[in-house]
XYZ file of C-alpha atoms in Angstrom:
145
model
C 11.282 16.874 11.918
C 7.669 17.661 11.237
C 5.244 15.515 9.247
C 5.405 17.663 6.137
C 9.202 17.321 5.996
C 8.965 13.553 6.520
C 6.421 13.244 3.700
C 8.747 15.181 1.379
C 11.586 12.801 2.258
C 9.465 9.901 0.972
C 10.372 11.128 -2.530
C 14.101 11.093 -1.814
C 16.445 9.127 -4.063
C 18.355 8.312 -0.876
C 16.602 5.051 -0.051
C 17.916 4.853 3.532
C 16.628 8.340 4.294
C 13.278 7.670 2.630
C 12.873 4.340 4.428
C 13.632 5.952 7.787
C 10.961 8.585 7.105
C 8.510 5.866 6.045
C 9.053 3.950 9.291
C 8.363 7.069 11.361
C 5.242 7.841 9.334
C 3.957 4.273 9.583
C 4.382 4.389 13.361
C 2.552 7.718 13.528
C -0.238 6.283 11.385
C -0.710 3.432 13.838
C -1.189 5.908 16.680
C -3.233 8.785 15.283
C -4.906 10.330 12.253
C -2.217 13.038 11.899
C -1.280 11.793 8.434
C -4.810 11.460 7.083
C -4.671 14.989 5.577
C -1.892 13.631 3.323
C -4.008 10.724 2.108
C -4.536 12.138 -1.391
C -0.784 12.586 -1.700
C -0.283 8.922 -0.775
C -2.752 7.944 -3.505
C -0.789 10.064 -5.995
C 2.413 8.377 -4.819
C 0.855 4.987 -5.572
C 0.833 5.983 -9.244
C 4.410 7.295 -9.374
C 6.764 5.963 -12.063
C 9.295 5.086 -9.342
C 8.340 1.779 -7.746
C 9.912 2.745 -4.417
C 7.635 5.765 -4.210
C 4.655 3.581 -5.189
C 5.560 1.189 -2.370
C 5.696 3.975 0.182
C 2.371 5.414 -0.950
C 0.628 2.034 -0.889
C 1.956 1.181 2.570
C 0.828 4.544 3.949
C -2.610 4.166 2.388
C -3.026 0.835 4.173
C -1.665 2.260 7.425
C -4.212 5.062 7.291
C -7.207 2.902 6.378
C -8.264 3.002 10.027
C -8.675 6.788 9.795
C -10.503 6.866 6.448
C -13.692 8.522 7.624
C -14.193 10.181 4.216
C -14.132 6.808 2.424
C -11.284 7.857 0.167
C -10.116 4.272 -0.176
C -13.586 3.291 -1.376
C -13.315 5.917 -4.117
C -9.988 4.641 -5.450
C -10.098 0.929 -4.588
C -10.065 -0.200 -8.233
C -7.019 1.955 -8.917
C -5.285 0.543 -5.842
C -6.115 -3.100 -6.494
C -4.313 -3.048 -9.833
C -1.101 -2.993 -7.762
C -1.758 -6.602 -6.817
C -0.121 -7.195 -10.198
C 2.160 -4.159 -10.228
C 4.800 -4.186 -12.941
C 7.366 -4.664 -10.175
C 6.791 -7.883 -8.229
C 8.348 -6.389 -5.088
C 5.708 -3.649 -5.103
C 3.058 -6.277 -5.699
C 4.270 -8.385 -2.783
C 4.441 -5.479 -0.350
C 0.965 -4.311 -1.305
C -0.577 -7.779 -1.096
C 0.792 -8.140 2.434
C -1.016 -4.982 3.639
C -4.340 -5.676 1.931
C -5.678 -7.560 4.980
C -5.122 -4.387 7.024
C -7.282 -2.426 4.601
C -9.945 -5.149 4.782
C -10.006 -4.959 8.599
C -10.776 -1.251 8.600
C -12.836 -1.239 5.402
C -14.894 -4.441 5.732
C -17.236 -3.262 2.986
C -14.286 -3.624 0.586
C -13.203 -7.083 1.743
C -15.167 -8.909 -0.968
C -13.660 -6.707 -3.699
C -10.173 -7.237 -2.299
C -10.637 -11.017 -2.112
C -12.006 -11.159 -5.646
C -9.056 -9.144 -7.008
C -6.635 -11.432 -5.197
C -8.338 -14.565 -6.526
C -8.318 -13.243 -10.090
C -4.665 -12.178 -10.018
C -2.629 -14.071 -12.607
C 0.933 -14.269 -11.309
C 2.144 -15.611 -14.661
C 2.995 -12.047 -15.669
C 6.098 -12.388 -13.483
C 9.320 -14.277 -14.044
C 9.225 -17.928 -13.039
C 11.293 -17.186 -9.933
C 8.763 -14.628 -8.637
C 5.484 -16.360 -9.490
C 5.425 -18.736 -6.516
C 6.373 -15.963 -4.104
C 3.570 -13.670 -5.239
C 1.156 -16.612 -5.280
C 2.054 -17.480 -1.660
C 1.550 -13.856 -0.637
C -1.882 -13.888 -2.268
C -2.857 -17.100 -0.489
C -1.657 -15.733 2.861
C -3.602 -12.502 2.363
C -6.760 -14.406 1.428
C -6.516 -16.455 4.627
C -6.279 -13.290 6.722
C -9.264 -11.572 5.122
C -12.534 -12.774 6.634
């Protein structure tokens, strides 16, 4: 399967199929900049109504931070950081966990990322999720230098 087909599968309602495509694309992103031309599509995915699609977009944005020579993350960082407190705590948690990766490759954004993490009020979530999101935030802050 080619990259374009894999990216289309990210929108699939079949979660197993979409997750398999995501794994392949994340591995490709770690090895080369082949997916960077799809960066704007990943940003659009991060705003999708479907939280699974948002997750996939956010993870691919972070995975491609290393290739962001056009500073596209810099342009949309405020939009992205609002997902620290995404309406779905699972999306929030997954995004928080990849924020240190963005900070590694975009050190000029590290202060903004840390500030957004520090200001995040986890009380918007159910009592059962608040401590989990809080722990994720603390772990991310420790990783960002």
